[in-house]
PDB file of C-alpha atoms and ligand atoms in Angstrom:
ATOM      1  CA  MET A   1      93.171  82.507 114.014  1.00 39.00           C
ATOM      2  CA  SER A   2      93.651  79.991 116.792  1.00 41.00           C
ATOM      3  CA  SER A   3      94.180  82.729 119.353  1.00 51.00           C
ATOM      4  CA  LEU A   4      90.590  83.813 118.769  1.00 82.00           C
ATOM      5  CA  GLU A   5      88.999  80.406 119.089  1.00 88.00           C
ATOM      6  CA  SER A   6      88.669  80.749 122.852  1.00 90.00           C
ATOM      7  CA  LEU A   7      86.793  84.024 122.381  1.00 95.00           C
ATOM      8  CA  ARG A   8      83.995  82.200 120.578  1.00 95.00           C
ATOM      9  CA  ILE A   9      81.760  81.323 123.507  1.00 96.00           C
ATOM     10  CA  ASP A  10      79.569  78.244 123.125  1.00 96.00           C
ATOM     11  CA  LEU A  11      76.406  79.466 124.860  1.00 97.00           C
ATOM     12  CA  ASN A  12      74.660  76.107 124.505  1.00 95.00           C
ATOM     13  CA  GLY A  13      77.423  74.570 126.544  1.00 95.00           C
ATOM     14  CA  LEU A  14      76.866  76.881 129.527  1.00 96.00           C
ATOM     15  CA  ARG A  15      74.850  75.711 132.486  1.00 95.00           C
ATOM     16  CA  ASP A  16      72.241  77.912 134.155  1.00 97.00           C
ATOM     17  CA  GLY A  17      73.777  80.266 136.674  1.00 97.00           C
ATOM     18  CA  GLN A  18      77.216  81.831 136.650  1.00 98.00           C
ATOM     19  CA  THR A  19      80.238  81.053 134.510  1.00 97.00           C
ATOM     20  CA  VAL A  20      83.493  82.997 134.689  1.00 98.00           C
ATOM     21  CA  LEU A  21      85.921  83.129 131.767  1.00 97.00           C
ATOM     22  CA  ASP A  22      89.381  84.711 131.805  1.00 97.00           C
ATOM     23  CA  TYR A  23      91.450  85.845 128.864  1.00 97.00           C
ATOM     24  CA  ASP A  24      94.946  87.198 128.457  1.00 97.00           C
ATOM     25  CA  LEU A  25      95.128  89.078 125.184  1.00 96.00           C
ATOM     26  CA  ASP A  26      98.173  90.494 123.404  1.00 95.00           C
ATOM     27  CA  GLU A  27      99.442  91.371 119.910  1.00 94.00           C
ATOM     28  CA  ARG A  28      98.231  88.093 118.455  1.00 93.00           C
ATOM     29  CA  TYR A  29      94.709  88.983 119.468  1.00 95.00           C
ATOM     30  CA  LEU A  30      94.982  92.528 118.058  1.00 95.00           C
ATOM     31  CA  GLU A  31      96.300  91.086 114.817  1.00 94.00           C
ATOM     32  CA  ALA A  32      93.572  88.479 114.625  1.00 93.00           C
ATOM     33  CA  VAL A  33      90.754  91.032 115.010  1.00 93.00           C
ATOM     34  CA  GLN A  34      92.606  93.291 112.537  1.00 92.00           C
ATOM     35  CA  ALA A  35      92.541  96.101 115.080  1.00 92.00           C
ATOM     36  CA  PRO A  36      92.530  99.417 113.193  1.00 91.00           C
ATOM     37  CA  ASP A  37      94.111 101.669 115.847  1.00 91.00           C
ATOM     38  CA  ILE A  38      95.744  99.614 118.583  1.00 94.00           C
ATOM     39  CA  HIS A  39      98.476  97.244 117.477  1.00 93.00           C
ATOM     40  CA  LYS A  40     100.360  96.589 120.688  1.00 96.00           C
ATOM     41  CA  GLY A  41      99.358  95.963 124.268  1.00 97.00           C
ATOM     42  CA  ASN A  42      98.348  93.477 126.918  1.00 97.00           C
ATOM     43  CA  PHE A  43      94.892  93.051 128.346  1.00 98.00           C
ATOM     44  CA  HIS A  44      93.356  90.817 130.934  1.00 98.00           C
ATOM     45  CA  VAL A  45      89.636  90.296 130.422  1.00 98.00           C
ATOM     46  CA  THR A  46      87.272  88.651 132.865  1.00 98.00           C
ATOM     47  CA  VAL A  47      83.815  87.766 131.588  1.00 98.00           C
ATOM     48  CA  VAL A  48      81.142  86.865 134.110  1.00 98.00           C
ATOM     49  CA  ILE A  49      78.195  85.199 132.388  1.00 98.00           C
ATOM     50  CA  LEU A  50      74.868  84.772 134.093  1.00 98.00           C
ATOM     51  CA  ARG A  51      72.582  82.385 132.243  1.00 98.00           C
ATOM     52  CA  THR A  52      68.834  82.240 132.845  1.00 97.00           C
ATOM     53  CA  ASP A  53      67.366  79.707 130.427  1.00 95.00           C
ATOM     54  CA  LYS A  54      67.757  81.360 126.999  1.00 95.00           C
ATOM     55  CA  PHE A  55      68.969  84.701 128.278  1.00 97.00           C
ATOM     56  CA  PHE A  56      72.557  85.605 129.092  1.00 98.00           C
ATOM     57  CA  GLU A  57      73.976  88.604 130.862  1.00 98.00           C
ATOM     58  CA  LEU A  58      77.690  89.166 130.245  1.00 98.00           C
ATOM     59  CA  LYS A  59      79.780  91.495 132.368  1.00 98.00           C
ATOM     60  CA  PHE A  60      83.234  92.306 131.033  1.00 98.00           C
ATOM     61  CA  HIS A  61      86.067  93.686 133.088  1.00 98.00           C
ATOM     62  CA  THR A  62      89.056  94.697 130.986  1.00 98.00           C
ATOM     63  CA  GLN A  63      92.351  95.755 132.508  1.00 98.00           C
ATOM     64  CA  GLY A  64      95.651  96.327 130.789  1.00 98.00           C
ATOM     65  CA  THR A  65      97.909  98.555 128.756  1.00 98.00           C
ATOM     66  CA  ALA A  66      97.565  99.744 125.184  1.00 97.00           C
ATOM     67  CA  ILE A  67     100.748 100.855 123.418  1.00 97.00           C
ATOM     68  CA  ILE A  68      99.739 103.729 121.174  1.00 96.00           C
ATOM     69  CA  PRO A  69     101.420 106.837 119.706  1.00 95.00           C
ATOM     70  CA  CYS A  70     101.553 109.885 121.955  1.00 95.00           C
ATOM     71  CA  ASP A  71      99.536 112.819 120.588  1.00 92.00           C
ATOM     72  CA  LYS A  72     102.404 115.215 121.319  1.00 91.00           C
ATOM     73  CA  CYS A  73     105.622 113.513 120.190  1.00 92.00           C
ATOM     74  CA  LEU A  74     104.254 110.537 118.187  1.00 92.00           C
ATOM     75  CA  ASP A  75     106.472 108.067 120.079  1.00 94.00           C
ATOM     76  CA  ASP A  76     104.791 104.999 121.533  1.00 95.00           C
ATOM     77  CA  MET A  77     103.373 105.462 125.017  1.00 96.00           C
ATOM     78  CA  GLU A  78     101.665 103.170 127.510  1.00 96.00           C
ATOM     79  CA  GLN A  79      98.013 103.958 128.006  1.00 96.00           C
ATOM     80  CA  PRO A  80      96.457 102.162 130.987  1.00 96.00           C
ATOM     81  CA  VAL A  81      93.066 100.693 130.134  1.00 97.00           C
ATOM     82  CA  SER A  82      90.367  99.803 132.616  1.00 97.00           C
ATOM     83  CA  ALA A  83      86.817  99.198 131.477  1.00 97.00           C
ATOM     84  CA  ASP A  84      83.595  97.630 132.657  1.00 98.00           C
ATOM     85  CA  ASN A  85      81.015  96.759 130.053  1.00 97.00           C
ATOM     86  CA  ARG A  86      77.854  94.747 129.769  1.00 97.00           C
ATOM     87  CA  LEU A  87      76.156  92.778 127.027  1.00 97.00           C
ATOM     88  CA  ALA A  88      72.770  91.132 127.057  1.00 98.00           C
ATOM     89  CA  VAL A  89      72.371  88.100 124.828  1.00 98.00           C
ATOM     90  CA  LYS A  90      69.323  86.082 123.916  1.00 97.00           C
ATOM     91  CA  PHE A  91      68.667  83.134 121.660  1.00 96.00           C
ATOM     92  CA  GLY A  92      66.632  83.745 118.510  1.00 95.00           C
ATOM     93  CA  GLU A  93      66.316  82.814 114.863  1.00 94.00           C
ATOM     94  CA  THR A  94      69.276  84.687 113.389  1.00 94.00           C
ATOM     95  CA  TYR A  95      72.216  86.750 114.585  1.00 94.00           C
ATOM     96  CA  ALA A  96      71.459  90.406 115.307  1.00 95.00           C
ATOM     97  CA  GLU A  97      72.963  93.292 117.283  1.00 95.00           C
ATOM     98  CA  GLU A  98      70.846  96.088 118.676  1.00 93.00           C
ATOM     99  CA  ASP A  99      72.542  98.483 121.096  1.00 86.00           C
ATOM    100  CA  ASP A 100      73.804  96.186 123.852  1.00 86.00           C
ATOM    101  CA  LEU A 101      71.370  93.370 123.076  1.00 96.00           C
ATOM    102  CA  VAL A 102      72.740  90.597 120.906  1.00 97.00           C
ATOM    103  CA  THR A 103      70.603  87.850 119.416  1.00 97.00           C
ATOM    104  CA  VAL A 104      72.387  84.580 118.689  1.00 97.00           C
ATOM    105  CA  ALA A 105      70.944  81.832 116.488  1.00 96.00           C
ATOM    106  CA  GLU A 106      70.034  79.097 118.947  1.00 94.00           C
ATOM    107  CA  ASP A 107      71.033  76.181 116.705  1.00 93.00           C
ATOM    108  CA  GLU A 108      74.592  77.562 116.474  1.00 93.00           C
ATOM    109  CA  GLY A 109      74.750  79.091 119.927  1.00 95.00           C
ATOM    110  CA  ILE A 110      78.128  80.750 119.364  1.00 95.00           C
ATOM    111  CA  LEU A 111      78.843  84.264 120.594  1.00 96.00           C
ATOM    112  CA  ASP A 112      82.126  85.703 119.319  1.00 95.00           C
ATOM    113  CA  VAL A 113      83.232  88.354 121.822  1.00 96.00           C
ATOM    114  CA  ALA A 114      86.562  89.237 120.130  1.00 96.00           C
ATOM    115  CA  TRP A 115      85.346  92.415 118.435  1.00 94.00           C
ATOM    116  CA  PHE A 116      83.176  93.481 121.379  1.00 95.00           C
ATOM    117  CA  ILE A 117      86.256  93.392 123.599  1.00 97.00           C
ATOM    118  CA  TYR A 118      88.231  95.443 121.073  1.00 96.00           C
ATOM    119  CA  GLU A 119      85.505  98.086 121.058  1.00 95.00           C
ATOM    120  CA  PHE A 120      85.524  98.167 124.862  1.00 97.00           C
ATOM    121  CA  ILE A 121      89.291  98.737 124.830  1.00 97.00           C
ATOM    122  CA  GLU A 122      89.067 101.511 122.243  1.00 96.00           C
ATOM    123  CA  LEU A 123      86.275 103.274 124.097  1.00 95.00           C
ATOM    124  CA  ALA A 124      88.375 103.242 127.272  1.00 96.00           C
ATOM    125  CA  ILE A 125      91.213 105.206 125.649  1.00 95.00           C
ATOM    126  CA  PRO A 126      90.957 108.969 126.158  1.00 93.00           C
ATOM    127  CA  ILE A 127      90.697 111.034 122.982  1.00 92.00           C
ATOM    128  CA  ARG A 128      93.820 112.977 123.990  1.00 93.00           C
ATOM    129  CA  HIS A 129      96.594 110.734 125.250  1.00 94.00           C
ATOM    130  CA  VAL A 130     100.112 111.977 125.930  1.00 94.00           C
ATOM    131  CA  HIS A 131     103.230 110.945 127.837  1.00 94.00           C
ATOM    132  CA  ALA A 132     103.575 112.014 131.448  1.00 92.00           C
ATOM    133  CA  PRO A 133     105.135 115.510 131.715  1.00 92.00           C
ATOM    134  CA  GLY A 134     108.799 115.385 130.684  1.00 91.00           C
ATOM    135  CA  LYS A 135     108.542 111.882 129.201  1.00 93.00           C
ATOM    136  CA  CYS A 136     108.043 112.891 125.591  1.00 93.00           C
ATOM    137  CA  ASN A 137     110.747 112.200 123.027  1.00 92.00           C
ATOM    138  CA  SER A 138     112.677 115.473 123.282  1.00 90.00           C
ATOM    139  CA  ALA A 139     114.448 115.088 119.913  1.00 90.00           C
ATOM    140  CA  MET A 140     111.103 114.539 118.253  1.00 87.00           C
ATOM    141  CA  MET A 141     109.563 117.487 120.110  1.00 86.00           C
ATOM    142  CA  LYS A 142     112.408 119.703 118.912  1.00 87.00           C
ATOM    143  CA  VAL A 143     111.850 118.728 115.289  1.00 86.00           C
ATOM    144  CA  LEU A 144     108.111 119.247 115.660  1.00 83.00           C
ATOM    145  CA  GLN A 145     108.661 122.657 117.219  1.00 83.00           C
ATOM    146  CA  GLU A 146     111.080 123.668 114.489  1.00 84.00           C
ATOM    147  CA  HIS A 147     108.559 122.520 111.982  1.00 81.00           C
ATOM    148  CA  SER A 148     105.761 124.599 113.453  1.00 79.00           C
ATOM    149  CA  ALA A 149     108.154 127.582 113.582  1.00 76.00           C
ATOM    150  CA  SER A 150     109.122 127.111 109.953  1.00 72.00           C
ATOM    151  CA  ARG A 151     105.460 126.753 109.065  1.00 67.00           C
ATOM    152  CA  ARG A 152     104.813 130.151 110.616  1.00 64.00           C
ATOM    153  CA  ASP A 153     107.620 131.531 108.463  1.00 58.00           C
ATOM    154  CA  ASP A 154     106.058 129.927 105.428  1.00 53.00           C
ATOM    155  CA  GLU A 155     102.859 131.793 105.986  1.00 54.00           C
ATOM    156  CA  GLU A 156     104.782 135.066 105.989  1.00 51.00           C
ATOM    157  CA  GLY A 157     107.448 134.317 103.446  1.00 49.00           C
ATOM    158  CA  ASP A 158     108.074 131.571 100.932  1.00 51.00           C
ATOM    159  CA  LYS A 159     110.340 129.121 102.767  1.00 52.00           C
ATOM    160  CA  PRO A 160     110.254 125.536 101.524  1.00 55.00           C
ATOM    161  CA  ILE A 161     109.125 122.765 103.899  1.00 58.00           C
ATOM    162  CA  ASP A 162     111.827 121.765 106.373  1.00 62.00           C
ATOM    163  CA  PRO A 163     113.541 118.744 104.752  1.00 62.00           C
ATOM    164  CA  ARG A 164     114.057 117.170 108.213  1.00 64.00           C
ATOM    165  CA  TRP A 165     110.316 117.246 108.710  1.00 64.00           C
ATOM    166  CA  ALA A 166     109.770 115.543 105.363  1.00 64.00           C
ATOM    167  CA  ALA A 167     112.294 112.871 106.350  1.00 65.00           C
ATOM    168  CA  LEU A 168     110.568 112.434 109.702  1.00 64.00           C
ATOM    169  CA  LEU A 169     107.194 111.942 108.067  1.00 65.00           C
ATOM    170  CA  LYS A 170     108.758 109.207 105.957  1.00 64.00           C
ATOM    171  CA  ILE A 171     110.085 107.426 109.037  1.00 62.00           C
ATOM    172  CA  LYS A 172     106.723 107.602 110.765  1.00 59.00           C
ATOM    173  CA  GLU A 173     104.998 105.979 107.822  1.00 54.00           C
TER     174      GLU A 173
HETATM  175 ZN1   ZN B   1     105.034 112.059 123.991  1.00 91.67          ZN
END
């Protein structure tokens, strides 16, 4: 978990005014936050914190590349990620999250931004993400096309499922 330690911001230790923090995040980070959907990638995150007494405004700029499966051919593809997000944080009695306002217990004063950053990355990924035209795995596309053709046959006749497709599903698991 040591790769996440730096993402736990000690708010009490910040002076009034602006503080800038920079992070380079990779697989170790994704593993540490137990990322459900993105397991590979590199991200540079800049956090600009503006403190006014017991109130903190955090502006996140996230830039990088997520390696995720292409919707078309299922092979890994590089999805550029660029996101700007904001969090407002205040000190209070106990920890609470309400929309983009986070309350942090003042006696602890620790704000863990690891999961916030993961959510920002996920939100920045388009719902449909595919390789650039012509960059899909052609062998995989062929199998997928044959599968959809054989599925059409199935609906008309009684052909069994393409064994190559079954084997492919196994590999992808
Ligand atoms: Zn593809």
